[in-house]
Every structure is written in structure tokens, then in C-alpha cells.
PDB file of C-alpha atoms in Angstrom:
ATOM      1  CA  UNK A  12      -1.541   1.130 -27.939  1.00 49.00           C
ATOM      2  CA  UNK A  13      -4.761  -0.119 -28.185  1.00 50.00           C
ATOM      3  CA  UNK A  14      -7.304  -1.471 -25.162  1.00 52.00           C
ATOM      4  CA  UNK A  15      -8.721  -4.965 -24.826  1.00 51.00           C
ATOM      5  CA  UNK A  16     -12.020  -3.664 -25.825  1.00 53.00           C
ATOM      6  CA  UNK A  17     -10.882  -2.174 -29.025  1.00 52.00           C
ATOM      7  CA  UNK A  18      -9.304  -4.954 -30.005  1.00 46.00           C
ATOM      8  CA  UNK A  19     -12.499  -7.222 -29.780  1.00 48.00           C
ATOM      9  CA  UNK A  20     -14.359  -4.763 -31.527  1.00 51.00           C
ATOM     10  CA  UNK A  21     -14.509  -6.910 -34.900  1.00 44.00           C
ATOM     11  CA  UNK A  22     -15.718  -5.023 -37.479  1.00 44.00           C
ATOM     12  CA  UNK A  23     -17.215  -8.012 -39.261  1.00 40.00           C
ATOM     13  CA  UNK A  24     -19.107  -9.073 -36.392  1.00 45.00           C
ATOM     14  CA  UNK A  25     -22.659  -7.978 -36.435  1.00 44.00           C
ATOM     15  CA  UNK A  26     -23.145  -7.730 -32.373  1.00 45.00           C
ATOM     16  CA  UNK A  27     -20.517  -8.361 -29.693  1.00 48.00           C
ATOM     17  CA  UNK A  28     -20.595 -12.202 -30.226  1.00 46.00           C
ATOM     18  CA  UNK A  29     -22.157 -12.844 -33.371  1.00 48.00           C
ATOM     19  CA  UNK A  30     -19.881 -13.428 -36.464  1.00 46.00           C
ATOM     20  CA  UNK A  31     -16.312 -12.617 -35.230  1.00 52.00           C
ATOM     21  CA  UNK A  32     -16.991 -15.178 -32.138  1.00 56.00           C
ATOM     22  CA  UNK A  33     -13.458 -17.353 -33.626  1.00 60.00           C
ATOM     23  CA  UNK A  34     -11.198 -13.985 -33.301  1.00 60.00           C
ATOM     24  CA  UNK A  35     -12.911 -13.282 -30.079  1.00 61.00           C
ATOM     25  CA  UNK A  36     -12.059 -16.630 -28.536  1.00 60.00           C
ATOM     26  CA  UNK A  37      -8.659 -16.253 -30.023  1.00 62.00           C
ATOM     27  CA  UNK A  38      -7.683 -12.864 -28.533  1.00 65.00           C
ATOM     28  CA  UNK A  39      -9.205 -13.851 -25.405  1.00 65.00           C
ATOM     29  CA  UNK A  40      -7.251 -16.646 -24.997  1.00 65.00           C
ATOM     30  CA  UNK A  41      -3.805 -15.869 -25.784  1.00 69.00           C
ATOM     31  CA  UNK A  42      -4.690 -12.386 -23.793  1.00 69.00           C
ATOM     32  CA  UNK A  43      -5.550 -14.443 -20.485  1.00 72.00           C
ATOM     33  CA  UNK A  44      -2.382 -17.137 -21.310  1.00 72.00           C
ATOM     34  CA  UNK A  45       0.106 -13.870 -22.179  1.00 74.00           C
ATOM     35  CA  UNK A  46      -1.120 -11.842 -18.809  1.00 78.00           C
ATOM     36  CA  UNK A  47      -1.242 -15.047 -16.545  1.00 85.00           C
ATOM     37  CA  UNK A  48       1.827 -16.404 -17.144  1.00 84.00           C
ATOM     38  CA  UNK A  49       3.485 -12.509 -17.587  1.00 85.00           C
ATOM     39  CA  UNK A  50       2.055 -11.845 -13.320  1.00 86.00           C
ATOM     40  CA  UNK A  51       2.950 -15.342 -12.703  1.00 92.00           C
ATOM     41  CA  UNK A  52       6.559 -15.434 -10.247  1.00 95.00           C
ATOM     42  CA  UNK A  53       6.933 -18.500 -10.992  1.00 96.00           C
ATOM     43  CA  UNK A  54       7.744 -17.827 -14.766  1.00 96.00           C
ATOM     44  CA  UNK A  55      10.196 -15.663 -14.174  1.00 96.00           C
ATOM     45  CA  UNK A  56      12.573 -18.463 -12.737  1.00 97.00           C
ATOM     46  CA  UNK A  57      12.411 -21.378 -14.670  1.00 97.00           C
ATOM     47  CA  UNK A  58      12.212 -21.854 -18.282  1.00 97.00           C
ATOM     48  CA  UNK A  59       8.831 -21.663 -20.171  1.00 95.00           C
ATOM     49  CA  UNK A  60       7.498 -23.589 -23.522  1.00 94.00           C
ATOM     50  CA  UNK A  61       4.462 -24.377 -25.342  1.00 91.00           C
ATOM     51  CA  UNK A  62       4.875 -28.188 -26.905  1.00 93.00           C
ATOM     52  CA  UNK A  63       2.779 -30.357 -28.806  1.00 93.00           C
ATOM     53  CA  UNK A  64       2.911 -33.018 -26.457  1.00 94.00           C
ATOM     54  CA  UNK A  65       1.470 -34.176 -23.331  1.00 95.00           C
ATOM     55  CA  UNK A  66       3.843 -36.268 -21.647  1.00 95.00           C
ATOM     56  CA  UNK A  67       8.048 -36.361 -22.525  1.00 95.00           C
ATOM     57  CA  UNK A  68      10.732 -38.284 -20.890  1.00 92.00           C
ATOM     58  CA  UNK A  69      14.748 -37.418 -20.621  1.00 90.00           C
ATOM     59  CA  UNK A  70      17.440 -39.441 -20.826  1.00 83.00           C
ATOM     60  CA  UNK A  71      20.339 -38.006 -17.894  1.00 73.00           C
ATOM     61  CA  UNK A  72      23.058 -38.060 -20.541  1.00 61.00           C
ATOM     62  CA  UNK A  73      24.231 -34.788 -18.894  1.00 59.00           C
ATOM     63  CA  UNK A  74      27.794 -36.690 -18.254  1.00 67.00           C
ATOM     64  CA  UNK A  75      29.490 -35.332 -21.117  1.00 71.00           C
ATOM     65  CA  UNK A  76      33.171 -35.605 -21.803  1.00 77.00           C
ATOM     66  CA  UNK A  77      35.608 -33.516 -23.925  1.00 84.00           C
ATOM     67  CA  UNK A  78      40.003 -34.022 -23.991  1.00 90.00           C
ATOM     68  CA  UNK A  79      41.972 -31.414 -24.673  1.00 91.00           C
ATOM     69  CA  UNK A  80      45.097 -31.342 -26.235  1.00 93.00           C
ATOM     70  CA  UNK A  81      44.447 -34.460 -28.300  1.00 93.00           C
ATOM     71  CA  UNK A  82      47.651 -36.159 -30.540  1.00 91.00           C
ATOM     72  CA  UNK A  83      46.475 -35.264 -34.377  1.00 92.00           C
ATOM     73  CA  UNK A  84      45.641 -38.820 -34.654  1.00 92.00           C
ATOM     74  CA  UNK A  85      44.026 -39.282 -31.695  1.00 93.00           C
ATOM     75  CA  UNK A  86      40.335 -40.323 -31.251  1.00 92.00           C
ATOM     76  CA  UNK A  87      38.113 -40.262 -28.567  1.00 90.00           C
ATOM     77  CA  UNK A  88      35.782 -42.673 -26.334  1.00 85.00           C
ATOM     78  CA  UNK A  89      31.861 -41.651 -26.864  1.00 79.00           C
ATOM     79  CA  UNK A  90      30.214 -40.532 -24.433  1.00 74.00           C
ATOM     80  CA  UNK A  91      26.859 -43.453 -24.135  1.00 72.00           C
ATOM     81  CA  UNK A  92      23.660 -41.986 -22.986  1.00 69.00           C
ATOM     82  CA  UNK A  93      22.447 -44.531 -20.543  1.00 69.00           C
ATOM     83  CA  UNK A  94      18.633 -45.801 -19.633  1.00 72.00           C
ATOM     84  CA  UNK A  95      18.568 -43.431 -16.638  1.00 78.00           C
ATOM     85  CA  UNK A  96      15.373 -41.089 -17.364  1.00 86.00           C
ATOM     86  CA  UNK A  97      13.082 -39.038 -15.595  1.00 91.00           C
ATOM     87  CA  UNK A  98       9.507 -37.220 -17.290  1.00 94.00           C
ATOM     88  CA  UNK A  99       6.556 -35.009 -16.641  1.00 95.00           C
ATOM     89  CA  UNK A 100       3.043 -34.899 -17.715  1.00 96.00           C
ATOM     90  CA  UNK A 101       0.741 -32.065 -18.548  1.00 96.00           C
ATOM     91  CA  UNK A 102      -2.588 -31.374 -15.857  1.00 96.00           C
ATOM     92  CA  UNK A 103      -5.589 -29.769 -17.248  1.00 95.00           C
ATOM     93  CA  UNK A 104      -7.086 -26.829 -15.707  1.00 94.00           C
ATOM     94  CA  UNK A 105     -10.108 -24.478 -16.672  1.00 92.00           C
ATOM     95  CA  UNK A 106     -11.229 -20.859 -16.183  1.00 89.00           C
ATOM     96  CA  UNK A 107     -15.149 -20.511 -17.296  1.00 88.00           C
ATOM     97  CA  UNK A 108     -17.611 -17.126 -17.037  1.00 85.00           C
ATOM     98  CA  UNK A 109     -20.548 -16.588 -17.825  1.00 85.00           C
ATOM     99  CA  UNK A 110     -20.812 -12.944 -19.904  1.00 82.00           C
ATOM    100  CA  UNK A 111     -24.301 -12.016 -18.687  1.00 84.00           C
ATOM    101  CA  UNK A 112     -27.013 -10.255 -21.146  1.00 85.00           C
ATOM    102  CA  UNK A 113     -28.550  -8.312 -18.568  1.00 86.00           C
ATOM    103  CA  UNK A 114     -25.359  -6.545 -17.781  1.00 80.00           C
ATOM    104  CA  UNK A 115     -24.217  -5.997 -21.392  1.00 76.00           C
ATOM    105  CA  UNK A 116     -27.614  -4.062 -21.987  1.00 81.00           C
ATOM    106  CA  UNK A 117     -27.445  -1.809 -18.816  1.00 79.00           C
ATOM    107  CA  UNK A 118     -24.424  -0.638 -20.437  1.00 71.00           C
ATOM    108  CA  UNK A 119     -21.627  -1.739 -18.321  1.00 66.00           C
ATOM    109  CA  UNK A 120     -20.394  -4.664 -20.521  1.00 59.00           C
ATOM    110  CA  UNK A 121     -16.655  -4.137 -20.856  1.00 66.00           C
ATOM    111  CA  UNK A 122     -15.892  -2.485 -17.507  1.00 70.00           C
ATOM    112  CA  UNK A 123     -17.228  -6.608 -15.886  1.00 70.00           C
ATOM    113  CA  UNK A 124     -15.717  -8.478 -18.864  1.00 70.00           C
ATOM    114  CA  UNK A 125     -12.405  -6.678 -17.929  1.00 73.00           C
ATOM    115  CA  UNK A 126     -12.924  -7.474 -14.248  1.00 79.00           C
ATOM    116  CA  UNK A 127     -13.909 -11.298 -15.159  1.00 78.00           C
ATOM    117  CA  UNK A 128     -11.345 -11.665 -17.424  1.00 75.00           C
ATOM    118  CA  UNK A 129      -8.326 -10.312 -14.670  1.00 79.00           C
ATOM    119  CA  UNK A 130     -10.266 -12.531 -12.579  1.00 84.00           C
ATOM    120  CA  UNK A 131      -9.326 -15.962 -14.599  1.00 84.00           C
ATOM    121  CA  UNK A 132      -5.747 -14.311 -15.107  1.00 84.00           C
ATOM    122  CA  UNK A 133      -4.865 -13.642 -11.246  1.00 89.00           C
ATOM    123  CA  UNK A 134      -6.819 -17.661 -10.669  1.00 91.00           C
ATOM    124  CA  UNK A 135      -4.840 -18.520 -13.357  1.00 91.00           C
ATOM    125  CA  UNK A 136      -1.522 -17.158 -12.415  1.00 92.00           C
ATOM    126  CA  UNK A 137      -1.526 -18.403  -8.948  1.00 95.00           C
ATOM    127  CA  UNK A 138      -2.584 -22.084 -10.429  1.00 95.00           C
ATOM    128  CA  UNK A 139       0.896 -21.429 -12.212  1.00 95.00           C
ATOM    129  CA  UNK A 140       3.002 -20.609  -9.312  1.00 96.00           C
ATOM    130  CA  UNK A 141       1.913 -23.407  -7.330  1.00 96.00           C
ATOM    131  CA  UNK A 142       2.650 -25.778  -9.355  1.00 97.00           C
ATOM    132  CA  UNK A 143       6.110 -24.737 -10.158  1.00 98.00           C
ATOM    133  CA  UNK A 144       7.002 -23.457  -6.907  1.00 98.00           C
ATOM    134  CA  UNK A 145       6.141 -26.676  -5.227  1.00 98.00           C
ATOM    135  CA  UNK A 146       7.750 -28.439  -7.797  1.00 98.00           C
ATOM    136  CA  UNK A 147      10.789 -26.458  -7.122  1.00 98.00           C
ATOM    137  CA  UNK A 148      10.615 -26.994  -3.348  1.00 98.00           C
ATOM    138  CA  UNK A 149      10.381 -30.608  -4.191  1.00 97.00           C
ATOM    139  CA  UNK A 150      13.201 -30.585  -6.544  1.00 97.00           C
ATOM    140  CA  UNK A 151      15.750 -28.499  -4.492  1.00 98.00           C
ATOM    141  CA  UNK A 152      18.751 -30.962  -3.928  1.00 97.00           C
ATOM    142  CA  UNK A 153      20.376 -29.060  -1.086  1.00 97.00           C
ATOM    143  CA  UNK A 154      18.672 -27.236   2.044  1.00 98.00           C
ATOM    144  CA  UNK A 155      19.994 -24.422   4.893  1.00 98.00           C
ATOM    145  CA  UNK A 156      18.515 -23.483   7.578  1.00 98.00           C
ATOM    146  CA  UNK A 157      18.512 -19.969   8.342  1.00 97.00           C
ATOM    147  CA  UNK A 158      19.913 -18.671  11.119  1.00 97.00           C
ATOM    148  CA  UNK A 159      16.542 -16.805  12.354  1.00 97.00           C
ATOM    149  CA  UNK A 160      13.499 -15.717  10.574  1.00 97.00           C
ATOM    150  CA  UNK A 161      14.701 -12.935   8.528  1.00 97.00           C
ATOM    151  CA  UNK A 162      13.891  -8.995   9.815  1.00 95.00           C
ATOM    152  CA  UNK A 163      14.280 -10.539  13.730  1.00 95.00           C
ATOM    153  CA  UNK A 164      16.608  -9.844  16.110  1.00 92.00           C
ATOM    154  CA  UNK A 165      18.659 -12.609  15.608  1.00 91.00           C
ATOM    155  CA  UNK A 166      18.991 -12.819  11.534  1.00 95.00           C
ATOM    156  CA  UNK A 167      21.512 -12.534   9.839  1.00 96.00           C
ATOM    157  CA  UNK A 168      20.456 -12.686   6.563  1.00 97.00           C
ATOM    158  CA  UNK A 169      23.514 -11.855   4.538  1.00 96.00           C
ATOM    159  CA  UNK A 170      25.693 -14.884   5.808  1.00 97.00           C
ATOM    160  CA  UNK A 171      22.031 -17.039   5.329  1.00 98.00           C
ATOM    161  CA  UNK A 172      22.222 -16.237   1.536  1.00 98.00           C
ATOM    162  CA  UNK A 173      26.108 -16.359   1.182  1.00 97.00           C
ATOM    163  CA  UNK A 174      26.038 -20.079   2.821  1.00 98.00           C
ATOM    164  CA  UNK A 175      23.388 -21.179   0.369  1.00 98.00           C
ATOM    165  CA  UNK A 176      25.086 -19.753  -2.505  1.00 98.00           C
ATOM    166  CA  UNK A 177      28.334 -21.356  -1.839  1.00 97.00           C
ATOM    167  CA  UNK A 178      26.448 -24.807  -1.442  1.00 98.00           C
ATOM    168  CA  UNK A 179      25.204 -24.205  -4.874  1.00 98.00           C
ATOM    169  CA  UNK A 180      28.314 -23.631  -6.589  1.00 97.00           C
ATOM    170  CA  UNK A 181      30.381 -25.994  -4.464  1.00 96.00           C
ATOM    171  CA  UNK A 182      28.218 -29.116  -5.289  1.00 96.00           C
ATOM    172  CA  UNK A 183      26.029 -28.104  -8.278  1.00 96.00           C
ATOM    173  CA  UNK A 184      26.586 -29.184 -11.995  1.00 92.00           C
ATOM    174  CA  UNK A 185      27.560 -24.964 -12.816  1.00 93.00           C
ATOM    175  CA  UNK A 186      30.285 -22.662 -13.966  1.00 91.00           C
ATOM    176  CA  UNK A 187      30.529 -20.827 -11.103  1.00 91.00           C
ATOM    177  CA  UNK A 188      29.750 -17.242 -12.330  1.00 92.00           C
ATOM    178  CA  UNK A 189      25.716 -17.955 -12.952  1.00 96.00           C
ATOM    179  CA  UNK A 190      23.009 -14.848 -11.625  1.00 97.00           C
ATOM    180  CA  UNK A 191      21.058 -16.104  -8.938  1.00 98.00           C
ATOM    181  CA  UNK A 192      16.998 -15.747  -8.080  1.00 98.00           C
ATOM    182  CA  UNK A 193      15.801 -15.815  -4.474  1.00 98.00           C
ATOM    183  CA  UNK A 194      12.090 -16.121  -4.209  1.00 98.00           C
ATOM    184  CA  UNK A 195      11.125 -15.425  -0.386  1.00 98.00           C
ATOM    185  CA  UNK A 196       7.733 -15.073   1.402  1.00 97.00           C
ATOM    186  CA  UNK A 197       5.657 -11.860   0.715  1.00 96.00           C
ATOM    187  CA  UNK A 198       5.540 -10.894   4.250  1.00 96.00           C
ATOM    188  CA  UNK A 199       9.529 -10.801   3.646  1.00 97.00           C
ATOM    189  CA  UNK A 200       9.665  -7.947   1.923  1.00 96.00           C
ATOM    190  CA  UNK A 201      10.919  -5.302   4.846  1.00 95.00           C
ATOM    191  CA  UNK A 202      13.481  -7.779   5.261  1.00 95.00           C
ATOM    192  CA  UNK A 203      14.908  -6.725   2.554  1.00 97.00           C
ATOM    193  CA  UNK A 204      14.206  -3.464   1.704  1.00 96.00           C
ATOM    194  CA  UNK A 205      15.174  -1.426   4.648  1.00 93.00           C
ATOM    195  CA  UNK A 206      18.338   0.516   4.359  1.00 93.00           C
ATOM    196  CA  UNK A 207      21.129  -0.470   6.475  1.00 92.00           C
ATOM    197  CA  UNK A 208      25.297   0.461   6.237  1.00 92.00           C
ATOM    198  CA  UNK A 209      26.839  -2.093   3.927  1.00 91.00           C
ATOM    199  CA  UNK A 210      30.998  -0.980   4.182  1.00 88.00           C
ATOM    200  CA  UNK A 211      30.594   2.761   3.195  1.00 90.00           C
ATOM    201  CA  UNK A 212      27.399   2.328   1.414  1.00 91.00           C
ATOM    202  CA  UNK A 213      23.646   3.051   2.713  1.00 95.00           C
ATOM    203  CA  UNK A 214      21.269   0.939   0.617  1.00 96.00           C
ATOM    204  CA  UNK A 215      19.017  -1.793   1.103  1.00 97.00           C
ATOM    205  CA  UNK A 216      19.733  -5.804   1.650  1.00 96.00           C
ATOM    206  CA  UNK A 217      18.006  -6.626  -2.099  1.00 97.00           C
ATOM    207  CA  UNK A 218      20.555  -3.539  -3.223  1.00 96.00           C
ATOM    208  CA  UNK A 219      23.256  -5.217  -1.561  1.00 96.00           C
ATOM    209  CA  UNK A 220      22.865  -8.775  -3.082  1.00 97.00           C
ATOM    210  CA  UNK A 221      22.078  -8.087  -6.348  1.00 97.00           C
ATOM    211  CA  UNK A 222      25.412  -5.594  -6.660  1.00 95.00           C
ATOM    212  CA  UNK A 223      27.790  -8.024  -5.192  1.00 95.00           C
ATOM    213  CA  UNK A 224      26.137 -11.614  -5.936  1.00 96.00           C
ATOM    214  CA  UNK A 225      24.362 -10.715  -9.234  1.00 97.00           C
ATOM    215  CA  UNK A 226      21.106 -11.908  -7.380  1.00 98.00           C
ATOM    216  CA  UNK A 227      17.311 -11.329  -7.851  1.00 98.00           C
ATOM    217  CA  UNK A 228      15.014 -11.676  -5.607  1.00 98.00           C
ATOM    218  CA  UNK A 229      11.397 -12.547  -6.238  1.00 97.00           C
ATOM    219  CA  UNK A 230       7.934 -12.309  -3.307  1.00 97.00           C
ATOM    220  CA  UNK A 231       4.989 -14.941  -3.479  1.00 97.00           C
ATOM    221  CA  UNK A 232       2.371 -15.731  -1.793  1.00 95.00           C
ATOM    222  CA  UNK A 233       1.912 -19.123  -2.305  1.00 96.00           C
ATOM    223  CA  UNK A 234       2.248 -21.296   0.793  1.00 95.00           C
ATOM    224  CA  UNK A 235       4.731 -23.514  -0.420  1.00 96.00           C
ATOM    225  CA  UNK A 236       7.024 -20.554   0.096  1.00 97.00           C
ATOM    226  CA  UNK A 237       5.223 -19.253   3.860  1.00 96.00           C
ATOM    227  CA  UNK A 238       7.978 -20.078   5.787  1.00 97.00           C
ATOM    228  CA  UNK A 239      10.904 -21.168   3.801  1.00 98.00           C
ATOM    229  CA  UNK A 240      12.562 -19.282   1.233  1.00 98.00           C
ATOM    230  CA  UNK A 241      14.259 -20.924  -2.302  1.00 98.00           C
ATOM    231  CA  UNK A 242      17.870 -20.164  -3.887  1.00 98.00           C
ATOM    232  CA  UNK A 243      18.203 -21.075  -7.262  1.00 98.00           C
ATOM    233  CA  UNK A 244      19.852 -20.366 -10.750  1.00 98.00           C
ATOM    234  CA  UNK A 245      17.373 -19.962 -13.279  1.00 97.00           C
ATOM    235  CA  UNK A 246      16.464 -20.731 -16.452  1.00 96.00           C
ATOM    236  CA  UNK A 247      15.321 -24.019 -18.205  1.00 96.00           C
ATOM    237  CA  UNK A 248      18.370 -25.668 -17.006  1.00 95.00           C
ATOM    238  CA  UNK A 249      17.092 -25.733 -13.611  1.00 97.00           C
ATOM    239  CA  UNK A 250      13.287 -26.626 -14.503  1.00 97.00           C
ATOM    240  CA  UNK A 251      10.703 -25.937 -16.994  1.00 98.00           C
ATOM    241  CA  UNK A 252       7.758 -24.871 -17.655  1.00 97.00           C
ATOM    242  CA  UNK A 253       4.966 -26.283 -20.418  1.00 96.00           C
ATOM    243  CA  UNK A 254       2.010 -25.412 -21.427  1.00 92.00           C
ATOM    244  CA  UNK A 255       0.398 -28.134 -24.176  1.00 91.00           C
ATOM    245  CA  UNK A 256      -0.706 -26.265 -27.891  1.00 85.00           C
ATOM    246  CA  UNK A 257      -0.637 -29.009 -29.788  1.00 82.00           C
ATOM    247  CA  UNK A 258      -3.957 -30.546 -31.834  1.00 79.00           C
ATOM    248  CA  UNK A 259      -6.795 -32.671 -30.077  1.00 74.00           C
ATOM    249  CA  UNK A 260      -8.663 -30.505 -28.065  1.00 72.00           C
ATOM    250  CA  UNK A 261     -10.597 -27.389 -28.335  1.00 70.00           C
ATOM    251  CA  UNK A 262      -8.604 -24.479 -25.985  1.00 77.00           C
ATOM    252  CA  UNK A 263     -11.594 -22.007 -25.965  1.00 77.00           C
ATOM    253  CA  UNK A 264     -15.494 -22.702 -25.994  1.00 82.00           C
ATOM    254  CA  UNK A 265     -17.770 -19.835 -26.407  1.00 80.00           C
ATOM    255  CA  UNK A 266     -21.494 -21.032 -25.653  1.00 87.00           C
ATOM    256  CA  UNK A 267     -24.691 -19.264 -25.596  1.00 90.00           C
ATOM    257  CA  UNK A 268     -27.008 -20.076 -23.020  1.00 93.00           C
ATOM    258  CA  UNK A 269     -30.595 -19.106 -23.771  1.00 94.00           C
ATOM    259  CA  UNK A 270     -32.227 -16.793 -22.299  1.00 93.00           C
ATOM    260  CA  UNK A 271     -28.888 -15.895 -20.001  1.00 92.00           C
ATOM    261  CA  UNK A 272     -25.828 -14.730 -21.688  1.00 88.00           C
ATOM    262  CA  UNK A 273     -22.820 -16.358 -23.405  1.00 85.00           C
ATOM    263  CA  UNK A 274     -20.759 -18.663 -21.654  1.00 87.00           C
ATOM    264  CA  UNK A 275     -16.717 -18.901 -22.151  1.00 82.00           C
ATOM    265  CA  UNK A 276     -14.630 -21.642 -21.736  1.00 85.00           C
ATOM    266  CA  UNK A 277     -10.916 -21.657 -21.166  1.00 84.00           C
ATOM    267  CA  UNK A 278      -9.107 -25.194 -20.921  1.00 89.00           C
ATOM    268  CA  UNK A 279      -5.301 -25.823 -20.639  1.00 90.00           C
ATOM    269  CA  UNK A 280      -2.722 -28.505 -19.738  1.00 93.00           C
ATOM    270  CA  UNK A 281       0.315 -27.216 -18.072  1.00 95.00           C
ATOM    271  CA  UNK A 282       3.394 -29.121 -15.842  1.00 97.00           C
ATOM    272  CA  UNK A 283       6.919 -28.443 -14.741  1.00 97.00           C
ATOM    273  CA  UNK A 284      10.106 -30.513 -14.366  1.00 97.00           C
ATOM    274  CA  UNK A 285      12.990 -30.157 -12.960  1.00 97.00           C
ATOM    275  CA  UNK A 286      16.309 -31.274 -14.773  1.00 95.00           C
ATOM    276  CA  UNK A 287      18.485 -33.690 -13.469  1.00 93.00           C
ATOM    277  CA  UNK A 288      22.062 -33.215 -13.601  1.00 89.00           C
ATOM    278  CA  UNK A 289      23.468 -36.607 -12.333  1.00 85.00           C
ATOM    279  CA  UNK A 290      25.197 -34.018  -9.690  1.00 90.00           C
ATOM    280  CA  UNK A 291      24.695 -35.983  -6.507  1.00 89.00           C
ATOM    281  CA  UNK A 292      20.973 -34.868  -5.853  1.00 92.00           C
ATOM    282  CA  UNK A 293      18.439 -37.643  -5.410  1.00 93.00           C
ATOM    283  CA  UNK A 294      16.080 -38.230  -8.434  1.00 91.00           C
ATOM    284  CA  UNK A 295      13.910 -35.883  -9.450  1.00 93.00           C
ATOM    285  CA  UNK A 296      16.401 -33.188  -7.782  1.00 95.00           C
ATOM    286  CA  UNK A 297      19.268 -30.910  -8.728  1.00 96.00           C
ATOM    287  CA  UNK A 298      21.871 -29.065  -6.673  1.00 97.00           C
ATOM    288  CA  UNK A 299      21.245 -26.147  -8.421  1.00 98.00           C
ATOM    289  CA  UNK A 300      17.585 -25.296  -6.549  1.00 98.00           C
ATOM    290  CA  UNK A 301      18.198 -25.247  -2.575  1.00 98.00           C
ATOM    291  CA  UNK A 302      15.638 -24.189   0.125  1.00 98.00           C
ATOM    292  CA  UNK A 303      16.566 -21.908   3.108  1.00 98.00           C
ATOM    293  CA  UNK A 304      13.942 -23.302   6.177  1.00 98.00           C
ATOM    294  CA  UNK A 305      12.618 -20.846   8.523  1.00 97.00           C
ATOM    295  CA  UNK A 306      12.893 -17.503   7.619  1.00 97.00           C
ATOM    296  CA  UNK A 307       9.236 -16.502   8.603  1.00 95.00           C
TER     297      UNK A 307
END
């Protein structure tokens, strides 16, 4: 496996930004894209995709029909696809350094481009979850309140995450059998880690819900999870991800500033949506997202 730094070590450029400056800006980019979105929590919920576009707009035609058993000669209404639509829109964001000269020559060049670099990715990744973790909280059709925060005296966090899950798959456009993801407030993680008895089995609460619920659960830090916690089943289904590569606009800029160093550029346009389902939910909602208030 091969380090960042060896990989940028182009063996047609003649200095470390001179002739291979397109592969540079090429491996640096998908590099901070692949690692940003890989940290992100965010991602790991909802479905992601790069398009060519910048905005899009559904029609809800979700209200399918199929009959079963059918006469042999039998034919079928269509199913019409009404004017009902919803869309999103791409938001551009940037990550820029500045690769100094003077600390390329005192020898410590890739040790501070790695630290930069992890820089824009952890800015980067947490531009990520905010958007689709508030577009989640604003998209979750159903809501619980917990009992108590969770870890206190009076929790009881079990029955708060069995309740939510039944709202899900009472009133939610689903099979029924779907994993779930549960993305709760960092400071929740003793919650759900310490051991308790479960029947005749010692193992933790996140154990104990993923064995008999098929559920994952997810920590952020983002505040639009600080006190409330969301439910969901995941996948582009539920909501999506985008992040534009399509033609018009230059992604990376690499720049040399006289006399300083070179300067690098990173520009992207990125949005979520979340799917409607014509399942009851208001627009711009589905039942198949629901946030638990109050358990910090």
C-alpha cells in the first residue's frame, strides 16, 4: 500500500509542483472527496451520488399498483404519475491552503501537507454531516419523545427505541423486515455501551439492538443531533446524497503566489434530499426518518 506522499511523487515532474501539477490536483482532490465523505456519519445513512447536474426535481409517482391473479385476458388500469414534485439544489463550498516555501525547504514539507490536507477533510466532513443530518431532522415524518435522557435514572432506553421502531413500520411506506440506523449524540455513547443483563445474556445495549432489531447505531457531533437522537432506515430510499462532477467549473486550482508558496484550491457543490413517499408525512418528509427528543 502506498502513502499519500509516494503517490504525488510524479516522476515527470521536475520539483514538487512543477510539471505533474494536473495529477497532483487530481490525486489531491479525489483523496480529500474519498476521505471526507469515507469519516463523514452522515454518509453512512443515506444514499450517496456524484451527478452532472445542479438542481433535479421528482415526480411522487411512488403510488404504484400491481393485481394479482389477473383473468388471461385481463388488462390493467396505469398507474398516472401526477404533477406532485419535490427537488434539491447543489451549495458550493471550498477548502483552500496555502503550501508554504519556507516550510518545504526546512524539510518538513509532507509531514504539514498531510496535517493541512486532514485538516480540509475533517472541515470538510463535518460540512457533510450537517447538511444531511439537518436535512434529516427536517425530513423525519414522525417524532417520540424519550422517556428520559438516555444513561439517567429514569431511561429506559430499550422501550424508547422499540416505540420508534414500531412507528416506523406501522405508518411508513416499508416491508417491514428493513435494518435500522440510530444516529445519537456523541456524549451518548456510555449509554449504550455499558453491559447490562438482557434475559440470560450480559452484553451491551448497542449488542442488544443490533442482535434482536438488526439495528446500527451511529455518534455525531453535530448539534443538530445534541439533544435529540434520529431512527431511520437507510439507504437512498430514505434521502440522498450529491455531490456535482459534471462540466463547467474548475474543481481544483493550484496557484503560485510569488515570493510565498503555492496556493490550492478545492471547490464543490453538494445537497441532500429526502424522498417522499406519499405515506402520510408532510412535504418534504417521510415516515421512514423519525426523531427521538430529549435523550441528552
Amino acid at each position: 500500500m502506498k502513502s499519500l506522499e509516494q503517490i504525488l511523487q510524479v516522476e515527470a515532474a521536475a520539483g514538487p509542483f512543477s510539471t505533474g501539477d494536473a495529477v497532483i490536483e487530481q490525486t489531491l482532490r479525489d483523496f480529500i472527496q474519498l476521505q471526507s465523505t469515507t469519516i463523514a456519519v452522515g454518509t453512512k445513512v443515506v444514499g450517496v451520488r456524484s451527478v452532472p447536474w445542479m438542481d433535479f426535481k421528482w415526480y411522487t409517482g411512488v403510488n404504484g399498483t400491481f393485481s394479482y391473479p389477473l383473468d388471461d385476458n385481463a388488462i390493467v388500469d396505469p398507474t398516472k404519475i401526477g404533477t406532485d414534485n419535490y427537488s434539491t439544489k447543489l451549495f458550493k463550498g471550498q477548502g483552500r491552503v496555502t503550501f508554504l516555501d519556507s516550510v518545504r525547504l526546512r524539510g518538513e514539507s509532507w509531514e504539514n501537507i498531510d496535517k493541512q490536507q486532514l485538516g480540509i477533510i475533517r472541515a470538510r466532513a463535518d460540512k457533510i454531516d450537517a447538511t444531511i443530518l439537518s436535512a434529516l431532522a427536517a425530513g423525519a415524518g414522525q417524532t417520540l419523545a424519550a422517556s428520559a435522557a438516555f444513561g439517567s435514572a429514569g431511561a429506559d432506553e430499550e422501550g424508547d427505541l422499540l416505540s420508534a421502531m414500531d412507528l416506523i413500520f406501522a405508518n411508513a411506506r416499508v416491508s417491514g423486515d428493513e435494518p435500522l440506523a440510530l444516529i445519537l449524540p456523541a456524549s451518548k455513547r456510555s449509554a449504550m455501551l455499558n453491559t447490562q443483563l438482557f434475559g440470560n445474556v450480559v452484553e451491551s445495549l448497542q449488542s442488544h439492538m443490533g442482535r434482536i432489531a438488526n439495528l446500527t447505531v451511529y455518534y455525531s457531533r453535530d448539534s443538530t443531533v445534541a439533544s435529540d437522537a434520529l431512527l431511520l432506515i437507510p439507504g437512498s430510499e430514505s434521502a440522498e446524497f450529491f455531490q456535482y462532477n459534471g462540466e463547467g467549473f474548475m474543481e481544483t486550482e493550484l496557484t503560485r503566489l510569488p515570493g510565498v508558496g503555492y496556493d490550492w484550491l478545492l471547490t464543490s457543490f453538494m445537497g441532500t434530499v429526502v424522498h417522499e413517499h406519499q405515506d402520510g408525512a408532510a412535504a418534504g418528509k417521510n415516515n421512514r426518518i423519525l426523531k427521538i427528543t430529549g435523550v441528552a
